[in-house]
Short mmCIF file of N, CA and C in Angstrom, two decimals:
data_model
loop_
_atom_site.label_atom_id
_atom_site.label_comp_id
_atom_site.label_asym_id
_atom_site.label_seq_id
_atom_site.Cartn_x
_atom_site.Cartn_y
_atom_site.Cartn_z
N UNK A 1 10.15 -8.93 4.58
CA UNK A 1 10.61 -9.27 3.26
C UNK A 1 10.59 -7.99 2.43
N UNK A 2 11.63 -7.63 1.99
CA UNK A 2 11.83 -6.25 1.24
C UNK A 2 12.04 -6.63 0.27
N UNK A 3 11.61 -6.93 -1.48
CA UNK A 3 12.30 -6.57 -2.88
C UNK A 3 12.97 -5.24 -3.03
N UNK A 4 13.78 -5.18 -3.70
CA UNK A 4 14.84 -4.13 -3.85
C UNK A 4 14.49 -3.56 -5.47
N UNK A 5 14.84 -2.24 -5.61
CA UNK A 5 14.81 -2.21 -7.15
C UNK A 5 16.57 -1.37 -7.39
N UNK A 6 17.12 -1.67 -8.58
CA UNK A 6 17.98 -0.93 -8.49
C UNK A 6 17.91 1.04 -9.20
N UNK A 7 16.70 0.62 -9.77
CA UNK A 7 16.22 2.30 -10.24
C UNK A 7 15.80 3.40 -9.20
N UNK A 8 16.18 4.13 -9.26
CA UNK A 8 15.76 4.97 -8.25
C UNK A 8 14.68 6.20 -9.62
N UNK A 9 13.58 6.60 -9.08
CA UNK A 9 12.47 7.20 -10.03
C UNK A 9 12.76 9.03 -9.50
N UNK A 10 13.31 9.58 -10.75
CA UNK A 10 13.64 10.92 -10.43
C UNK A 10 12.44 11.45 -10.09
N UNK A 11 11.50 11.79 -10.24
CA UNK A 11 10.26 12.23 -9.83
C UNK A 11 9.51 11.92 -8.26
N UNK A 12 10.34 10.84 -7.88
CA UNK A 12 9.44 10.47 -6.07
C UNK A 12 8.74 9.23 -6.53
N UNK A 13 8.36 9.30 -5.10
CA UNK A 13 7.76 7.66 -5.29
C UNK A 13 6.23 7.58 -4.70
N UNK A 14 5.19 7.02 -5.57
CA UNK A 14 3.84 6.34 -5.18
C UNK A 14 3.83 5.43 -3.73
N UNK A 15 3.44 5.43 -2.86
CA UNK A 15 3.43 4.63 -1.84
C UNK A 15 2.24 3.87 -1.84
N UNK A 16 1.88 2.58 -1.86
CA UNK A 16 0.66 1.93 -1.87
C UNK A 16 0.19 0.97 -0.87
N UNK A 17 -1.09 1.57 0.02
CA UNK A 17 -1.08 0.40 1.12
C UNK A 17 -1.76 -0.73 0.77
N UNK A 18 -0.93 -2.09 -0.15
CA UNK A 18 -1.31 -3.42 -0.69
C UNK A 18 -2.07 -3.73 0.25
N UNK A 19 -2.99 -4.56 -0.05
CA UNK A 19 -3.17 -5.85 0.80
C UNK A 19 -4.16 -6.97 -0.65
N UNK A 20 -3.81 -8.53 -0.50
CA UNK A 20 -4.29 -9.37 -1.14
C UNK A 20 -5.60 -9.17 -1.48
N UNK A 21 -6.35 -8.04 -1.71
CA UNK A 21 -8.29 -8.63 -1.89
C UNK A 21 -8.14 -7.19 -2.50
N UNK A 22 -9.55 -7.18 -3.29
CA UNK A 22 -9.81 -6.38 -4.22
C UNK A 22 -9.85 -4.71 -4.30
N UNK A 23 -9.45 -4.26 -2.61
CA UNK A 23 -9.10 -3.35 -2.12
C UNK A 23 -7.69 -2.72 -2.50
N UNK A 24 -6.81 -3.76 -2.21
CA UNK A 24 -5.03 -3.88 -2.49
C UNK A 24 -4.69 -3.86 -3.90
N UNK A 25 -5.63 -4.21 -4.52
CA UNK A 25 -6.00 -4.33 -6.39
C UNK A 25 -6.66 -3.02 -6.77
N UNK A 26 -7.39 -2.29 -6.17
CA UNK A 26 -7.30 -0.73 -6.86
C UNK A 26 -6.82 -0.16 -6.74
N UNK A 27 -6.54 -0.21 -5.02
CA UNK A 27 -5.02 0.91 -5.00
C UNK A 27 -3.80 0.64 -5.59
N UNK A 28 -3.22 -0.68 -6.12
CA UNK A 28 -2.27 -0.88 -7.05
C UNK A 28 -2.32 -0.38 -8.57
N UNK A 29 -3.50 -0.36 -9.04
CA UNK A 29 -4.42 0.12 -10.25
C UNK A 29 -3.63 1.84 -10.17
N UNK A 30 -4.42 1.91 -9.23
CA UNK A 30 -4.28 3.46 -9.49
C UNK A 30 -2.86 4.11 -9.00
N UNK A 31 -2.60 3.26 -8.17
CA UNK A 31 -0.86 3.82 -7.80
C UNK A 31 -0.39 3.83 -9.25
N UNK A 32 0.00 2.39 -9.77
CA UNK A 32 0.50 2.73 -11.18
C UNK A 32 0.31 3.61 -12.38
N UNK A 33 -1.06 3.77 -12.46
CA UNK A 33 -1.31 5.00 -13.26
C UNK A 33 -0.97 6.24 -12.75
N UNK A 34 -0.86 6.16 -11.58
CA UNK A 34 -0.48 8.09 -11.28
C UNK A 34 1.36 7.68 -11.37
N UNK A 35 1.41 6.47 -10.90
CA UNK A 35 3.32 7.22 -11.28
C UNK A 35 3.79 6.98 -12.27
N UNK A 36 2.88 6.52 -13.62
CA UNK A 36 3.79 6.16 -14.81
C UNK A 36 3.11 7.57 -15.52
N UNK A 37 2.15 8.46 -14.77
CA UNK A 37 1.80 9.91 -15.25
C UNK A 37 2.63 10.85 -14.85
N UNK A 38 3.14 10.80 -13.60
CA UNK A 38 4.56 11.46 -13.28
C UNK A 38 5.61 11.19 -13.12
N UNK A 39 5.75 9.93 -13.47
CA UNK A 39 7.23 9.59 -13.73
C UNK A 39 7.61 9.37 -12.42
N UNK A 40 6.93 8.70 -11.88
CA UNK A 40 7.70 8.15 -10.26
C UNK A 40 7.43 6.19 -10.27
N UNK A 41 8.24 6.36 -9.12
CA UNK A 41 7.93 4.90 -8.55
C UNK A 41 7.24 4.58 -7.74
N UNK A 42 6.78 3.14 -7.92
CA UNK A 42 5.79 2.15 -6.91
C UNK A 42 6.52 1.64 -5.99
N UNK A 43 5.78 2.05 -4.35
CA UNK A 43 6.41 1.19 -3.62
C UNK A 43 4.96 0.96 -2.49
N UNK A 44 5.35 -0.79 -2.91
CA UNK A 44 4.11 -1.75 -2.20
C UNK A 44 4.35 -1.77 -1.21
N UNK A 45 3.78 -1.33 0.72
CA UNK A 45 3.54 -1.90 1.95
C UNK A 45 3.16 -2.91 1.67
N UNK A 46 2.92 -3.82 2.14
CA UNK A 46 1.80 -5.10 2.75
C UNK A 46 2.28 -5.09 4.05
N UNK A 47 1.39 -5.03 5.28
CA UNK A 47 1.78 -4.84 6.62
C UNK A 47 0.92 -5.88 7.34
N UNK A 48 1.14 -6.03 8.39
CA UNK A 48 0.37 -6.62 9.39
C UNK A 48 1.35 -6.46 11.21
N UNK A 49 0.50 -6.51 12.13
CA UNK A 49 0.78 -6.43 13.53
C UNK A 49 0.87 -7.41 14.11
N UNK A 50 0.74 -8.43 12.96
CA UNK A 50 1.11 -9.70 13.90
C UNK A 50 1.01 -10.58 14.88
N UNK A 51 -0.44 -10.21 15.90
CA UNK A 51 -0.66 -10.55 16.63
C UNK A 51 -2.06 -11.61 16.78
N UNK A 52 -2.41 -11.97 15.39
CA UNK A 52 -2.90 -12.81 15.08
C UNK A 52 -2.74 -14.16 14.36
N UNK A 53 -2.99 -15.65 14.70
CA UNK A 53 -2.65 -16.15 14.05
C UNK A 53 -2.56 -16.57 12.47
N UNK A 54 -3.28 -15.64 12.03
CA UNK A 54 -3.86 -15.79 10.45
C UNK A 54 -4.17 -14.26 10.06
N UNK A 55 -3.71 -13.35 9.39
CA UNK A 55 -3.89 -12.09 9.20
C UNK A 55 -4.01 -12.12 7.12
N UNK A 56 -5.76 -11.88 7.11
CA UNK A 56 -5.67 -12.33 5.57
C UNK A 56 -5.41 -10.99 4.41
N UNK A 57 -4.98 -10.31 5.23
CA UNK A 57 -4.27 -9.22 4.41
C UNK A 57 -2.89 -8.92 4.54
N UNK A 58 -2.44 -10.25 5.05
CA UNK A 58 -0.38 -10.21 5.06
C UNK A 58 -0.61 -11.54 3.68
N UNK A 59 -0.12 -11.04 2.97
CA UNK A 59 -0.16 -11.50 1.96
C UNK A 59 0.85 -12.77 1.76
N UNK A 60 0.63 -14.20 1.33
CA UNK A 60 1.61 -14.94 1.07
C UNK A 60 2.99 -14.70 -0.06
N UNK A 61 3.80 -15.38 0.05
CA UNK A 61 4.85 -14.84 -0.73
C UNK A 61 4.68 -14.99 -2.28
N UNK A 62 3.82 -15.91 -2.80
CA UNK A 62 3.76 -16.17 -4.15
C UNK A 62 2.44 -15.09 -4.37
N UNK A 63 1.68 -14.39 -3.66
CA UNK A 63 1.09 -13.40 -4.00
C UNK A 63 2.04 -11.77 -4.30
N UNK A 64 3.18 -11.66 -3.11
CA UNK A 64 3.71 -10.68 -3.55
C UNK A 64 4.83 -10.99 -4.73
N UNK A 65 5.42 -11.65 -5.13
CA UNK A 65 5.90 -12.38 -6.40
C UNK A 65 5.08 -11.75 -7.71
N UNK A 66 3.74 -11.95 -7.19
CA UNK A 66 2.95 -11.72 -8.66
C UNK A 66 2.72 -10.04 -8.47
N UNK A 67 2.57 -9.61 -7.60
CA UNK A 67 2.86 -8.39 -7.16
C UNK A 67 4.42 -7.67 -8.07
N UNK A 68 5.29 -8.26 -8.09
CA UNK A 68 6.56 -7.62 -8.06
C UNK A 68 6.70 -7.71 -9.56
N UNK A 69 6.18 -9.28 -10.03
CA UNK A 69 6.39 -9.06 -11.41
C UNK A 69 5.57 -7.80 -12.36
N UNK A 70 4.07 -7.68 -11.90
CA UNK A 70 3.19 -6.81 -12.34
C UNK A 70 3.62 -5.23 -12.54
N UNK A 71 4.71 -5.31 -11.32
CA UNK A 71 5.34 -3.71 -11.58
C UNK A 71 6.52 -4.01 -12.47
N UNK A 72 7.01 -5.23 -12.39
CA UNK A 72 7.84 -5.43 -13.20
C UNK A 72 7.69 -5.05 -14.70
N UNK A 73 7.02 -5.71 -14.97
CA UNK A 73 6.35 -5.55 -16.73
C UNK A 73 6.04 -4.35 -16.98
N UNK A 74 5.57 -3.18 -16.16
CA UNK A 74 5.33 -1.50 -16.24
C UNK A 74 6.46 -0.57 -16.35
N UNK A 75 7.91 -1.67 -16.02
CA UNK A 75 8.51 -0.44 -16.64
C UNK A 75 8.90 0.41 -15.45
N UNK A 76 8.10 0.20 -14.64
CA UNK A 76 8.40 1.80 -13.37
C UNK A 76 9.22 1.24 -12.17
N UNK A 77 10.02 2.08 -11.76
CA UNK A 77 11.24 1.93 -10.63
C UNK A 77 9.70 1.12 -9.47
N UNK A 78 10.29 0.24 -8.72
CA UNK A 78 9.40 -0.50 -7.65
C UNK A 78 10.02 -0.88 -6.54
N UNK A 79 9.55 -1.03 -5.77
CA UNK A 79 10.29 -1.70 -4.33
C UNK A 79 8.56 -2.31 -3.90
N UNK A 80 9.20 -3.98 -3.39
CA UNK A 80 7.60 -4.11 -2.68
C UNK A 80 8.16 -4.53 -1.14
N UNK A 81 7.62 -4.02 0.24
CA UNK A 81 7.75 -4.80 1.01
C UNK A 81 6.61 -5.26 1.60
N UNK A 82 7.41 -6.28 3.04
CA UNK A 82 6.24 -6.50 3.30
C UNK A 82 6.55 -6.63 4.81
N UNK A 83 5.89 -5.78 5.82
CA UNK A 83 6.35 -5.38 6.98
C UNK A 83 5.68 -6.05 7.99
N UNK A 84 6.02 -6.41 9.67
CA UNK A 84 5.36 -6.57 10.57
C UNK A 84 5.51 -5.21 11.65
N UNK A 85 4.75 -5.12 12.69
CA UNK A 85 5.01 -3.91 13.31
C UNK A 85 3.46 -3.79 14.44
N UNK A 86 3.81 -2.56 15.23
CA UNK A 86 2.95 -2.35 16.13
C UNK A 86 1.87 -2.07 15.34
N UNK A 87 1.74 -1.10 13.96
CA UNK A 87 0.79 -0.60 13.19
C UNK A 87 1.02 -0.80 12.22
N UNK A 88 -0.30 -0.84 11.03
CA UNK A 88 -0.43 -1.17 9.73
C UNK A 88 -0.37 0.40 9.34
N UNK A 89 -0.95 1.19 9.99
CA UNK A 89 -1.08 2.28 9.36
C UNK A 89 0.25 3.28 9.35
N UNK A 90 1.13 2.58 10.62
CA UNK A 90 2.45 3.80 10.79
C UNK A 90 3.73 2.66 10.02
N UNK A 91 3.09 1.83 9.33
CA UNK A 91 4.10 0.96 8.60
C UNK A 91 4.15 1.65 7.44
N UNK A 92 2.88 1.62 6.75
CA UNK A 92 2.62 2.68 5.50
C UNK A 92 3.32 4.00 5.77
N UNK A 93 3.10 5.00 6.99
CA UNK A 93 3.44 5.86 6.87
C UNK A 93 5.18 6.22 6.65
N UNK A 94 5.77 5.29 7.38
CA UNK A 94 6.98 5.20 7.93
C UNK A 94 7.79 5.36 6.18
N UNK A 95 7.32 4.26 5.41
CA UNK A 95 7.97 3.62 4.80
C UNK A 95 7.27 4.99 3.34
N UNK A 96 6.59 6.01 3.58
CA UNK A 96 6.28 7.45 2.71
C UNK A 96 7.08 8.01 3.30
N UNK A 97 7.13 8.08 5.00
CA UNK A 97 8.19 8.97 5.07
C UNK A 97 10.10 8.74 4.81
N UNK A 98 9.77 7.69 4.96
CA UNK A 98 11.28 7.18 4.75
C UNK A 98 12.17 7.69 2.86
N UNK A 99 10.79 7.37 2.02
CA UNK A 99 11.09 7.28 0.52
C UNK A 99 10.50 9.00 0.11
N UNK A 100 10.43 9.57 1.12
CA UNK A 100 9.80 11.24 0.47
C UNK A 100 8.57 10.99 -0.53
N UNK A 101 7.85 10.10 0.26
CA UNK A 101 6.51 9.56 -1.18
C UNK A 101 6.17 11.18 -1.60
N UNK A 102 5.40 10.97 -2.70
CA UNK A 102 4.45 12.22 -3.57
C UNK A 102 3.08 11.63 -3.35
N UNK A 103 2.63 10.84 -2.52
CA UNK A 103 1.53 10.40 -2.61
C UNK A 103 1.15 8.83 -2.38
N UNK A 104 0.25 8.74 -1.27
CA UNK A 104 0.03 7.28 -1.08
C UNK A 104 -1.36 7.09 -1.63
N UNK A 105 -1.73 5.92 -1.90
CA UNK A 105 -2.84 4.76 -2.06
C UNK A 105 -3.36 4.34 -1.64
N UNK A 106 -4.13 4.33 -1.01
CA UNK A 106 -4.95 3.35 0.14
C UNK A 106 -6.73 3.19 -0.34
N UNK A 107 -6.83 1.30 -0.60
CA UNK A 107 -8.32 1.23 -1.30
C UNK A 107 -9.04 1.36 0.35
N UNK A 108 -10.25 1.49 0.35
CA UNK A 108 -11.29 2.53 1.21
C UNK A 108 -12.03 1.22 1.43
N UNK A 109 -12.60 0.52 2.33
CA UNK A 109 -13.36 -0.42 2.30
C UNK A 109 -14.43 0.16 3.36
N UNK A 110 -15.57 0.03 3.12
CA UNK A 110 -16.91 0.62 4.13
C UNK A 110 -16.68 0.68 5.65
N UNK A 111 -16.87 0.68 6.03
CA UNK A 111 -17.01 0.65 7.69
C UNK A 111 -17.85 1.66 8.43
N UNK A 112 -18.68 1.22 9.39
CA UNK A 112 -19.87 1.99 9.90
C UNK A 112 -19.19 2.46 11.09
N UNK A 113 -19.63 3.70 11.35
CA UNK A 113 -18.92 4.61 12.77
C UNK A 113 -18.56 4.09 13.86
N UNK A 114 -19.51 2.73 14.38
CA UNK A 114 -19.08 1.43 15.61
C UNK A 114 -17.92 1.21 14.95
N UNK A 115 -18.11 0.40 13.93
CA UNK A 115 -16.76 0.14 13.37
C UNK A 115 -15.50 0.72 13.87
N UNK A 116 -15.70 2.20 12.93
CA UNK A 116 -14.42 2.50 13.11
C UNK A 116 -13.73 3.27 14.33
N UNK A 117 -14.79 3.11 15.73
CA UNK A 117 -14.41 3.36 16.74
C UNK A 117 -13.77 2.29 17.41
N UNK A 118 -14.45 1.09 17.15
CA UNK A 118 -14.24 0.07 17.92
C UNK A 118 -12.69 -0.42 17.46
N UNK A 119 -12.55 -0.33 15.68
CA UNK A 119 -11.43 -1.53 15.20
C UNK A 119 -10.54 -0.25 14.69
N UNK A 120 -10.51 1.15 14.76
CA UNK A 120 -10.01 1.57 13.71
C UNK A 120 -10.11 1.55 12.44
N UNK A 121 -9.00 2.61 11.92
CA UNK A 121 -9.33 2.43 10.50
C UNK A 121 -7.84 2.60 9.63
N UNK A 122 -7.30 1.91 9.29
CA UNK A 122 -6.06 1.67 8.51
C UNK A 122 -6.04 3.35 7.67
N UNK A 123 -6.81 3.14 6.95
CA UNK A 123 -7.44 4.16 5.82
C UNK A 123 -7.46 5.43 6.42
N UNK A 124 -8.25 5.82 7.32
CA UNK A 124 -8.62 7.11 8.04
C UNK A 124 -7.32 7.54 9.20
N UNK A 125 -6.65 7.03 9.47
CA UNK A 125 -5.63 7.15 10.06
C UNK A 125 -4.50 7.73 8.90
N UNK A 126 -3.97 6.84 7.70
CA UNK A 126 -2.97 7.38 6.92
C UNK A 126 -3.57 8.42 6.38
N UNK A 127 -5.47 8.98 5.83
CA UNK A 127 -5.90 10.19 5.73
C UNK A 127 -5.42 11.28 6.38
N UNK A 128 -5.37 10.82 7.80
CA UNK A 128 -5.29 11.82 8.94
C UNK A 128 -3.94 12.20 9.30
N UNK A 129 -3.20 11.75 8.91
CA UNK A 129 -1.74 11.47 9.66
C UNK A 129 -0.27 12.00 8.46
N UNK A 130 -0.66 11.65 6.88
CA UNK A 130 0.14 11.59 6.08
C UNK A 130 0.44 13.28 5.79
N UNK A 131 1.57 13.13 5.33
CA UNK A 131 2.43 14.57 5.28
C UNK A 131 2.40 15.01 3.68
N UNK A 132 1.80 13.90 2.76
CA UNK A 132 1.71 13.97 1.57
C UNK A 132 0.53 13.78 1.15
N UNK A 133 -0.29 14.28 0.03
CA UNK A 133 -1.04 13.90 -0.47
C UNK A 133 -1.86 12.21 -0.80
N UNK A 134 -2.98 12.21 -0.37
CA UNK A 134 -2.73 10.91 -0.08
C UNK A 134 -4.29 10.15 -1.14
N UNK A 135 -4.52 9.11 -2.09
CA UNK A 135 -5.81 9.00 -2.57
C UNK A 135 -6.56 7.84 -2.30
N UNK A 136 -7.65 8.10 -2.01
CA UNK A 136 -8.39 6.85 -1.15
C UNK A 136 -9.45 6.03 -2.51
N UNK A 137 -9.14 4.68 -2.82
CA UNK A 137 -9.85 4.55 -3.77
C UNK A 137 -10.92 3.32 -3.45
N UNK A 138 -11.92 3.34 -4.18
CA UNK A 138 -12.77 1.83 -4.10
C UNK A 138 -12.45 1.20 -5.24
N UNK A 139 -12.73 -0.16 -4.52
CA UNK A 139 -12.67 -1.40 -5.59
C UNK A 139 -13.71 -0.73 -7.02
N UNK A 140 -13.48 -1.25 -8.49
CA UNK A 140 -14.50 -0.64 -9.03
C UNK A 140 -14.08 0.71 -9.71
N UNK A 141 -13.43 1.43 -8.89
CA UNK A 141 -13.27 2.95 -9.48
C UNK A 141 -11.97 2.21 -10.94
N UNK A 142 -12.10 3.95 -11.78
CA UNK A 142 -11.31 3.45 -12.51
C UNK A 142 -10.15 4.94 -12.70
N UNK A 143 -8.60 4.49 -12.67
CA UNK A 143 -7.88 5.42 -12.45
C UNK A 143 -7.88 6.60 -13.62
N UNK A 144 -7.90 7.64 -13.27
CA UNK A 144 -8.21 8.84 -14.27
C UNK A 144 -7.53 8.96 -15.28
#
């Protein structure tokens, strides 16, 4: 499911890796404040791999709705999608590299070293991988 915007944001575009929980809510926080500081656009991932029957960070459609309106009301060029794919993390990337992002979003949620050997890490992967500047935020923080 792709929303479309018809603005295109002379400055580049914010890339934000959404997801429904309070994680997907700071990095939206702070995506918007950095591109209505440089004059770019928001553009929402919500991803998932699909290979589960219930994935609670693929967000339902009346969540990205409220999503679309929220950038709506800001004023700033937006696109939200919402992708399936082999990876969450090369969905995000794909879709920075596709739009020449200036910078992605991604909220940071804890994970202990088992962790992130065992399950990965959404987060530490687009750290590791992105060609752009990229800001990792916690729930809580507040955008500068």
């Amino acid at each position: 499911m792709t929303h479309e915007v018809e603005q295109q944001p002379a400055a580049g575009w914010v890339v934000v890796a959404w997801t429904p929980d309070e994680f997907g809510q700071a990095a939206l926080e702070h995506a918007v404040a950095a591109a209505g500081e440089k004059g770019r656009g928001v553009a929402v991932v919500n991803g998932t791999r699909g290979d589960a029957y219930v994935d609670e960070r693929y967000a339902a459609p009346d969540r990205l709705a409220d999503v679309t309106e929220r950038l709506r009301a800001t004023g700033l060029p937006h696109v939200v999608r919402q992708e399936m794919g082999r990876d969450v993390a090369e969905q995000v990337l794909d879709v920075a590299a596709e739009l020449d992002a200036r910078l992605v979003v991604v909220g940071l949620r804890h994970r202990s070293p088992v962790g992130k050997l065992l399950m990965g890490s959404v987060a530490q992967r687009i750290l590791l991988t992105a060609t752009c500047p990229v800001l990792a935020v916690k729930p809580g923080s507040q955008p500068a």
